[in-house]
């Protein structure tokens, strides 16, 4: 039994009895309240278990499927062309369109070009061809009519025109040695950096379970690395706090020089409109050939 002092109305002290079971119930209730309060306090500071590097990279790659347009910056070096720097805006859906301004630093005074891709027609301004266009400022390539893959490959760096860096940012999912490198800022945004290495065969194998559209996009990108002789890539990927890729870098050895490209995403899913140049400013390959024959 538990004794509790009680003061009566008359001021005299009395002793009342409170059953021990009731006391235990009260104590249990108080303990429950304290535990609940403690749990709530701990909950505020708790973090969910950290994802593995491979899972974090896969989640960022999955988020690229929602990208319909993007603006990005590219810098680095590519085989034959040497050092390059570019900024581009690209619409992926409903149809591909893009605008890119690029400088190839090792190509002399003719190294700066602008490229537009509209309705499967590519327009290029600047570069060595500009001297041969009879006062016109744009050269037209009808990709649908002339065979896009063949002609784009002959244009060297310009072949980037129809390639989607959002697709290439997912390549690290094919690596078997993905690891977390650390934390760093990209244009003021806090990111986590991951790295790994992969062969193009690894990349193809990892694509087998993807949707058909994803496989086709990735295969097109893989082929662009195979053609200059790249068979293995070292890759870094920076992912922000919302599981979106902010920057990625790819390096490899090609037959005609090193490949080292860094892509930084500047805007995602904002409207991108690309217009063809005025017709009076456009020359065609036929115009160039006619001019060459006349010369």
C-alpha atoms as a printed R data frame, in Angstrom:
    type eleno elety resid chain resno       x      y        z
1   ATOM     1    CA   UNK     A     1   0.000  0.000    0.000
2   ATOM     2    CA   UNK     A     2   1.121  3.571   -0.656
3   ATOM     3    CA   UNK     A     3   0.684  6.248    2.018
4   ATOM     4    CA   UNK     A     4  -0.247  9.780    0.895
5   ATOM     5    CA   UNK     A     5  -0.527 12.654    3.323
6   ATOM     6    CA   UNK     A     6  -3.756 14.553    3.001
7   ATOM     7    CA   UNK     A     7  -4.737 17.771    4.825
8   ATOM     8    CA   UNK     A     8  -8.356 17.850    5.877
9   ATOM     9    CA   UNK     A     9 -10.571 20.906    5.923
10  ATOM    10    CA   UNK     A    10 -10.032 21.074    9.559
11  ATOM    11    CA   UNK     A    11  -6.290 21.426    9.129
12  ATOM    12    CA   UNK     A    12  -5.596 18.044   10.679
13  ATOM    13    CA   UNK     A    13  -3.443 15.662    8.765
14  ATOM    14    CA   UNK     A    14  -4.932 12.432    7.666
15  ATOM    15    CA   UNK     A    15  -3.443  9.438    5.943
16  ATOM    16    CA   UNK     A    16  -5.313  8.008    2.982
17  ATOM    17    CA   UNK     A    17  -4.543  4.765    1.210
18  ATOM    18    CA   UNK     A    18  -3.949  4.540   -2.552
19  ATOM    19    CA   UNK     A    19  -3.709  1.090   -4.018
20  ATOM    20    CA   UNK     A    20  -0.338  0.090   -5.452
21  ATOM    21    CA   UNK     A    21  -1.910 -1.012   -8.811
22  ATOM    22    CA   UNK     A    22  -3.270  2.482   -9.296
23  ATOM    23    CA   UNK     A    23   0.128  3.913   -8.486
24  ATOM    24    CA   UNK     A    24   1.741  1.624  -11.004
25  ATOM    25    CA   UNK     A    25  -0.744  2.681  -13.669
26  ATOM    26    CA   UNK     A    26   0.007  6.329  -13.017
27  ATOM    27    CA   UNK     A    27   3.730  5.647  -13.167
28  ATOM    28    CA   UNK     A    28   3.378  3.713  -16.399
29  ATOM    29    CA   UNK     A    29   1.374  6.541  -17.928
30  ATOM    30    CA   UNK     A    30   4.047  9.049  -16.977
31  ATOM    31    CA   UNK     A    31   6.773  6.815  -18.401
32  ATOM    32    CA   UNK     A    32   4.858  6.474  -21.632
33  ATOM    33    CA   UNK     A    33   4.584 10.242  -21.916
34  ATOM    34    CA   UNK     A    34   8.292 10.663  -21.298
35  ATOM    35    CA   UNK     A    35   9.164  7.989  -23.857
36  ATOM    36    CA   UNK     A    36   6.862  9.562  -26.432
37  ATOM    37    CA   UNK     A    37   8.414 12.960  -25.864
38  ATOM    38    CA   UNK     A    38  11.890 11.465  -26.162
39  ATOM    39    CA   UNK     A    39  10.996  9.634  -29.343
40  ATOM    40    CA   UNK     A    40   9.567 12.812  -30.854
41  ATOM    41    CA   UNK     A    41  12.724 14.702  -29.962
42  ATOM    42    CA   UNK     A    42  14.950 12.032  -31.508
43  ATOM    43    CA   UNK     A    43  12.777 11.839  -34.607
44  ATOM    44    CA   UNK     A    44  13.444 15.447  -35.513
45  ATOM    45    CA   UNK     A    45  17.162 14.862  -35.792
46  ATOM    46    CA   UNK     A    46  17.079 11.386  -37.287
47  ATOM    47    CA   UNK     A    47  18.157 10.804  -40.882
48  ATOM    48    CA   UNK     A    48  16.983  7.963  -43.031
49  ATOM    49    CA   UNK     A    49  19.639  5.345  -43.830
50  ATOM    50    CA   UNK     A    50  21.997  6.616  -46.515
51  ATOM    51    CA   UNK     A    51  21.566  5.042  -49.940
52  ATOM    52    CA   UNK     A    52  24.429  3.068  -51.404
53  ATOM    53    CA   UNK     A    53  26.405  4.910  -54.124
54  ATOM    54    CA   UNK     A    54  24.974  2.619  -56.804
55  ATOM    55    CA   UNK     A    55  21.394  3.258  -55.604
56  ATOM    56    CA   UNK     A    56  21.960  7.038  -55.502
57  ATOM    57    CA   UNK     A    57  23.329  7.027  -59.047
58  ATOM    58    CA   UNK     A    58  20.440  4.859  -60.254
59  ATOM    59    CA   UNK     A    59  17.898  7.220  -58.682
60  ATOM    60    CA   UNK     A    60  19.447 10.252  -60.394
61  ATOM    61    CA   UNK     A    61  19.489  8.354  -63.681
62  ATOM    62    CA   UNK     A    62  15.813  7.490  -63.273
63  ATOM    63    CA   UNK     A    63  14.986 11.180  -62.840
64  ATOM    64    CA   UNK     A    64  16.444 11.993  -66.265
65  ATOM    65    CA   UNK     A    65  13.490 10.201  -67.845
66  ATOM    66    CA   UNK     A    66  11.361 13.232  -66.951
67  ATOM    67    CA   UNK     A    67  13.620 15.672  -68.825
68  ATOM    68    CA   UNK     A    68  11.966 17.146  -71.908
69  ATOM    69    CA   UNK     A    69  14.337 20.087  -72.416
70  ATOM    70    CA   UNK     A    70  17.586 21.378  -70.982
71  ATOM    71    CA   UNK     A    71  20.278 24.013  -71.229
72  ATOM    72    CA   UNK     A    72  23.819 22.879  -70.601
73  ATOM    73    CA   UNK     A    73  27.473 23.869  -70.728
74  ATOM    74    CA   UNK     A    74  30.185 21.648  -72.181
75  ATOM    75    CA   UNK     A    75  33.947 21.972  -71.929
76  ATOM    76    CA   UNK     A    76  36.909 19.682  -72.369
77  ATOM    77    CA   UNK     A    77  38.685 18.042  -75.291
78  ATOM    78    CA   UNK     A    78  37.678 15.608  -78.025
79  ATOM    79    CA   UNK     A    79  39.732 13.534  -80.476
80  ATOM    80    CA   UNK     A    80  40.948 15.456  -83.558
81  ATOM    81    CA   UNK     A    81  39.140 18.644  -82.570
82  ATOM    82    CA   UNK     A    82  41.165 19.322  -79.417
83  ATOM    83    CA   UNK     A    83  39.909 21.702  -76.712
84  ATOM    84    CA   UNK     A    84  36.291 22.814  -76.977
85  ATOM    85    CA   UNK     A    85  33.804 24.912  -75.053
86  ATOM    86    CA   UNK     A    86  30.090 25.159  -75.783
87  ATOM    87    CA   UNK     A    87  26.724 26.177  -74.434
88  ATOM    88    CA   UNK     A    88  23.528 24.692  -75.801
89  ATOM    89    CA   UNK     A    89  19.756 24.609  -75.400
90  ATOM    90    CA   UNK     A    90  18.014 21.399  -76.391
91  ATOM    91    CA   UNK     A    91  14.427 20.207  -76.605
92  ATOM    92    CA   UNK     A    92  14.041 16.447  -76.429
93  ATOM    93    CA   UNK     A    93  10.264 16.110  -76.741
94  ATOM    94    CA   UNK     A    94   7.995 16.171  -78.670
95  ATOM    95    CA   UNK     A    95  10.735 16.441  -81.333
96  ATOM    96    CA   UNK     A    96  14.442 17.130  -81.091
97  ATOM    97    CA   UNK     A    97  15.594 20.709  -81.610
98  ATOM    98    CA   UNK     A    98  18.757 22.401  -80.409
99  ATOM    99    CA   UNK     A    99  20.876 25.506  -80.586
100 ATOM   100    CA   UNK     A   100  24.588 25.436  -79.736
101 ATOM   101    CA   UNK     A   101  27.424 27.950  -79.769
102 ATOM   102    CA   UNK     A   102  30.812 26.294  -79.687
103 ATOM   103    CA   UNK     A   103  34.471 27.245  -79.842
104 ATOM   104    CA   UNK     A   104  37.259 24.836  -80.782
105 ATOM   105    CA   UNK     A   105  40.358 26.506  -79.359
106 ATOM   106    CA   UNK     A   106  42.837 24.465  -81.385
107 ATOM   107    CA   UNK     A   107  41.229 25.223  -84.760
108 ATOM   108    CA   UNK     A   108  42.641 28.731  -85.244
109 ATOM   109    CA   UNK     A   109  40.495 31.717  -86.151
110 ATOM   110    CA   UNK     A   110  37.860 29.472  -87.748
111 ATOM   111    CA   UNK     A   111  37.154 27.586  -84.543
112 ATOM   112    CA   UNK     A   112  33.922 29.352  -83.503
113 ATOM   113    CA   UNK     A   113  30.633 27.970  -84.843
114 ATOM   114    CA   UNK     A   114  26.918 28.162  -84.121
115 ATOM   115    CA   UNK     A   115  24.689 25.177  -84.808
116 ATOM   116    CA   UNK     A   116  20.913 24.891  -84.991
117 ATOM   117    CA   UNK     A   117  18.895 21.732  -85.456
118 ATOM   118    CA   UNK     A   118  15.284 22.250  -86.521
119 ATOM   119    CA   UNK     A   119  12.879 19.762  -88.156
120 ATOM   120    CA   UNK     A   120  15.721 17.328  -88.970
121 ATOM   121    CA   UNK     A   121  17.654 20.075  -90.740
122 ATOM   122    CA   UNK     A   122  20.946 21.288  -89.312
123 ATOM   123    CA   UNK     A   123  22.319 24.776  -89.912
124 ATOM   124    CA   UNK     A   124  25.911 25.772  -89.200
125 ATOM   125    CA   UNK     A   125  27.338 29.277  -89.075
126 ATOM   126    CA   UNK     A   126  31.039 30.105  -88.904
127 ATOM   127    CA   UNK     A   127  34.029 27.819  -89.196
128 ATOM   128    CA   UNK     A   128  36.181 27.243  -92.260
129 ATOM   129    CA   UNK     A   129  33.166 26.750  -94.546
130 ATOM   130    CA   UNK     A   130  32.044 30.357  -93.984
131 ATOM   131    CA   UNK     A   131  34.670 31.625  -96.412
132 ATOM   132    CA   UNK     A   132  33.179 29.587  -99.237
133 ATOM   133    CA   UNK     A   133  29.501 30.515  -98.885
134 ATOM   134    CA   UNK     A   134  29.362 33.555 -101.135
135 ATOM   135    CA   UNK     A   135  28.212 36.009  -98.508
136 ATOM   136    CA   UNK     A   136  25.694 33.639  -96.906
137 ATOM   137    CA   UNK     A   137  26.098 33.179  -93.152
138 ATOM   138    CA   UNK     A   138  24.549 29.710  -92.673
139 ATOM   139    CA   UNK     A   139  25.200 26.341  -94.284
140 ATOM   140    CA   UNK     A   140  22.299 23.906  -94.468
141 ATOM   141    CA   UNK     A   141  22.449 20.109  -94.016
142 ATOM   142    CA   UNK     A   142  19.201 18.267  -94.682
143 ATOM   143    CA   UNK     A   143  19.802 15.273  -92.438
144 ATOM   144    CA   UNK     A   144  16.682 13.389  -93.469
145 ATOM   145    CA   UNK     A   145  17.575 13.615  -97.154
146 ATOM   146    CA   UNK     A   146  21.298 12.905  -96.960
147 ATOM   147    CA   UNK     A   147  21.551 10.261  -94.257
148 ATOM   148    CA   UNK     A   148  22.022 11.843  -90.870
149 ATOM   149    CA   UNK     A   149  24.478  9.459  -89.262
150 ATOM   150    CA   UNK     A   150  26.919  9.441  -92.169
151 ATOM   151    CA   UNK     A   151  26.958 13.190  -92.662
152 ATOM   152    CA   UNK     A   152  27.081 14.094  -88.976
153 ATOM   153    CA   UNK     A   153  30.054 11.819  -88.399
154 ATOM   154    CA   UNK     A   154  31.949 13.569  -91.183
155 ATOM   155    CA   UNK     A   155  31.376 16.878  -89.430
156 ATOM   156    CA   UNK     A   156  33.417 15.909  -86.370
157 ATOM   157    CA   UNK     A   157  32.400 17.862  -83.263
158 ATOM   158    CA   UNK     A   158  29.176 18.939  -84.924
159 ATOM   159    CA   UNK     A   159  27.965 15.376  -84.465
160 ATOM   160    CA   UNK     A   160  27.089 16.386  -80.883
161 ATOM   161    CA   UNK     A   161  24.141 18.267  -82.354
162 ATOM   162    CA   UNK     A   162  21.589 15.487  -81.973
163 ATOM   163    CA   UNK     A   163  23.017 13.788  -78.878
164 ATOM   164    CA   UNK     A   164  21.285 14.175  -75.560
165 ATOM   165    CA   UNK     A   165  23.643 14.697  -72.576
166 ATOM   166    CA   UNK     A   166  20.826 13.701  -70.218
167 ATOM   167    CA   UNK     A   167  21.070 10.197  -71.693
168 ATOM   168    CA   UNK     A   168  24.849 10.141  -71.322
169 ATOM   169    CA   UNK     A   169  24.589 11.275  -67.708
170 ATOM   170    CA   UNK     A   170  23.055  7.860  -66.912
171 ATOM   171    CA   UNK     A   171  26.123  5.903  -68.091
172 ATOM   172    CA   UNK     A   172  27.536  5.541  -64.565
173 ATOM   173    CA   UNK     A   173  24.738  3.076  -63.761
174 ATOM   174    CA   UNK     A   174  26.672  0.588  -65.903
175 ATOM   175    CA   UNK     A   175  29.755  0.707  -63.673
176 ATOM   176    CA   UNK     A   176  30.427 -2.079  -61.172
177 ATOM   177    CA   UNK     A   177  32.737  0.015  -58.981
178 ATOM   178    CA   UNK     A   178  30.592  3.072  -58.203
179 ATOM   179    CA   UNK     A   179  31.803  4.891  -55.102
180 ATOM   180    CA   UNK     A   180  31.067  8.081  -53.223
181 ATOM   181    CA   UNK     A   181  33.954 10.541  -53.517
182 ATOM   182    CA   UNK     A   182  32.688 13.405  -51.333
183 ATOM   183    CA   UNK     A   183  30.682 16.600  -51.211
184 ATOM   184    CA   UNK     A   184  31.251 19.670  -53.397
185 ATOM   185    CA   UNK     A   185  29.456 22.685  -54.826
186 ATOM   186    CA   UNK     A   186  28.485 23.079  -58.480
187 ATOM   187    CA   UNK     A   187  27.612 26.677  -59.350
188 ATOM   188    CA   UNK     A   188  26.650 27.233  -55.716
189 ATOM   189    CA   UNK     A   189  24.573 24.030  -55.412
190 ATOM   190    CA   UNK     A   190  25.570 21.422  -52.822
191 ATOM   191    CA   UNK     A   191  26.161 18.070  -54.505
192 ATOM   192    CA   UNK     A   192  27.489 14.604  -53.776
193 ATOM   193    CA   UNK     A   193  30.137 13.303  -56.136
194 ATOM   194    CA   UNK     A   194  30.225  9.684  -57.334
195 ATOM   195    CA   UNK     A   195  32.733  7.997  -59.632
196 ATOM   196    CA   UNK     A   196  33.325  4.723  -61.425
197 ATOM   197    CA   UNK     A   197  34.679  3.076  -64.573
198 ATOM   198    CA   UNK     A   198  32.882  1.090  -67.224
199 ATOM   199    CA   UNK     A   199  33.391 -0.412  -70.643
200 ATOM   200    CA   UNK     A   200  30.957  0.112  -73.477
201 ATOM   201    CA   UNK     A   201  30.139 -3.606  -73.227
202 ATOM   202    CA   UNK     A   202  29.215 -3.052  -69.558
203 ATOM   203    CA   UNK     A   203  26.952 -0.236  -70.669
204 ATOM   204    CA   UNK     A   204  25.175 -2.369  -73.222
205 ATOM   205    CA   UNK     A   205  24.694 -5.173  -70.714
206 ATOM   206    CA   UNK     A   206  23.220 -2.810  -68.128
207 ATOM   207    CA   UNK     A   207  20.735 -1.535  -70.738
208 ATOM   208    CA   UNK     A   208  19.109 -4.893  -71.440
209 ATOM   209    CA   UNK     A   209  16.390 -4.450  -68.842
210 ATOM   210    CA   UNK     A   210  15.594 -0.840  -69.798
211 ATOM   211    CA   UNK     A   211  12.578  0.290  -71.815
212 ATOM   212    CA   UNK     A   212  13.001  0.125  -75.598
213 ATOM   213    CA   UNK     A   213  13.151  3.898  -76.018
214 ATOM   214    CA   UNK     A   214  15.835  4.188  -73.321
215 ATOM   215    CA   UNK     A   215  17.892  1.389  -74.899
216 ATOM   216    CA   UNK     A   216  17.736  3.015  -78.320
217 ATOM   217    CA   UNK     A   217  18.835  6.411  -77.008
218 ATOM   218    CA   UNK     A   218  21.699  4.873  -75.085
219 ATOM   219    CA   UNK     A   219  22.802  2.728  -78.038
220 ATOM   220    CA   UNK     A   220  23.009  5.810  -80.240
221 ATOM   221    CA   UNK     A   221  25.263  7.489  -77.685
222 ATOM   222    CA   UNK     A   222  27.418  4.377  -77.271
223 ATOM   223    CA   UNK     A   223  28.063  4.266  -81.017
224 ATOM   224    CA   UNK     A   224  29.373  7.828  -80.944
225 ATOM   225    CA   UNK     A   225  32.078  6.711  -78.515
226 ATOM   226    CA   UNK     A   226  32.899  3.531  -80.402
227 ATOM   227    CA   UNK     A   227  33.575  5.305  -83.692
228 ATOM   228    CA   UNK     A   228  36.644  7.239  -82.449
229 ATOM   229    CA   UNK     A   229  37.900  4.069  -80.737
230 ATOM   230    CA   UNK     A   230  36.832  4.628  -77.118
231 ATOM   231    CA   UNK     A   231  36.088  1.342  -75.351
232 ATOM   232    CA   UNK     A   232  36.341  2.333  -71.676
233 ATOM   233    CA   UNK     A   233  35.145  5.409  -69.770
234 ATOM   234    CA   UNK     A   234  36.045  6.863  -66.408
235 ATOM   235    CA   UNK     A   235  33.091  8.872  -65.141
236 ATOM   236    CA   UNK     A   236  32.294 11.353  -62.376
237 ATOM   237    CA   UNK     A   237  28.758 12.426  -61.500
238 ATOM   238    CA   UNK     A   238  27.558 15.215  -59.175
239 ATOM   239    CA   UNK     A   239  24.051 14.759  -57.751
240 ATOM   240    CA   UNK     A   240  22.109 17.437  -55.837
241 ATOM   241    CA   UNK     A   241  19.949 17.015  -52.748
242 ATOM   242    CA   UNK     A   242  16.860 16.282  -54.868
243 ATOM   243    CA   UNK     A   243  18.525 13.408  -56.724
244 ATOM   244    CA   UNK     A   244  19.125 15.315  -59.951
245 ATOM   245    CA   UNK     A   245  22.387 15.349  -61.878
246 ATOM   246    CA   UNK     A   246  24.079 18.758  -61.827
247 ATOM   247    CA   UNK     A   247  27.323 17.852  -63.602
248 ATOM   248    CA   UNK     A   248  29.098 14.844  -65.048
249 ATOM   249    CA   UNK     A   249  32.489 14.213  -66.611
250 ATOM   250    CA   UNK     A   250  33.605 11.432  -68.957
251 ATOM   251    CA   UNK     A   251  37.171 10.521  -69.883
252 ATOM   252    CA   UNK     A   252  38.595  7.916  -72.221
253 ATOM   253    CA   UNK     A   253  41.338  7.130  -74.716
254 ATOM   254    CA   UNK     A   254  40.478  7.281  -78.414
255 ATOM   255    CA   UNK     A   255  42.458  6.392  -81.540
256 ATOM   256    CA   UNK     A   256  43.198 10.041  -82.344
257 ATOM   257    CA   UNK     A   257  43.642 11.656  -78.972
258 ATOM   258    CA   UNK     A   258  42.133 11.864  -75.492
259 ATOM   259    CA   UNK     A   259  38.454 12.343  -74.745
260 ATOM   260    CA   UNK     A   260  37.619 14.463  -71.696
261 ATOM   261    CA   UNK     A   261  34.208 16.150  -71.537
262 ATOM   262    CA   UNK     A   262  32.412 17.849  -68.649
263 ATOM   263    CA   UNK     A   263  28.693 18.683  -68.895
264 ATOM   264    CA   UNK     A   264  26.963 21.052  -66.488
265 ATOM   265    CA   UNK     A   265  23.166 21.282  -66.503
266 ATOM   266    CA   UNK     A   266  22.074 24.923  -66.255
267 ATOM   267    CA   UNK     A   267  18.281 24.656  -66.722
268 ATOM   268    CA   UNK     A   268  15.949 21.684  -67.004
269 ATOM   269    CA   UNK     A   269  12.392 21.495  -68.398
270 ATOM   270    CA   UNK     A   270  12.169 25.155  -69.327
271 ATOM   271    CA   UNK     A   271  10.786 26.130  -72.767
272 ATOM   272    CA   UNK     A   272  13.276 25.850  -75.634
273 ATOM   273    CA   UNK     A   273  12.415 27.358  -79.007
274 ATOM   274    CA   UNK     A   274  14.794 27.077  -81.958
275 ATOM   275    CA   UNK     A   275  14.127 28.878  -85.249
276 ATOM   276    CA   UNK     A   276  15.692 28.222  -88.637
277 ATOM   277    CA   UNK     A   277  17.829 31.099  -89.993
278 ATOM   278    CA   UNK     A   278  16.272 33.404  -92.647
279 ATOM   279    CA   UNK     A   279  16.256 31.639  -96.019
280 ATOM   280    CA   UNK     A   280  18.216 34.437  -97.699
281 ATOM   281    CA   UNK     A   281  21.110 33.829  -95.309
282 ATOM   282    CA   UNK     A   282  21.332 30.090  -95.998
283 ATOM   283    CA   UNK     A   283  23.578 28.252  -98.462
284 ATOM   284    CA   UNK     A   284  23.375 24.547  -99.259
285 ATOM   285    CA   UNK     A   285  26.027 21.953  -99.973
286 ATOM   286    CA   UNK     A   286  24.964 22.135 -103.609
287 ATOM   287    CA   UNK     A   287  25.752 25.855 -103.573
288 ATOM   288    CA   UNK     A   288  29.203 25.162 -102.209
289 ATOM   289    CA   UNK     A   289  29.922 22.471 -104.773
290 ATOM   290    CA   UNK     A   290  28.698 24.716 -107.579
291 ATOM   291    CA   UNK     A   291  30.941 27.493 -106.333
292 ATOM   292    CA   UNK     A   292  33.884 25.131 -106.117
293 ATOM   293    CA   UNK     A   293  33.290 23.914 -109.674
294 ATOM   294    CA   UNK     A   294  33.093 27.484 -110.941
295 ATOM   295    CA   UNK     A   295  36.289 28.326 -109.065
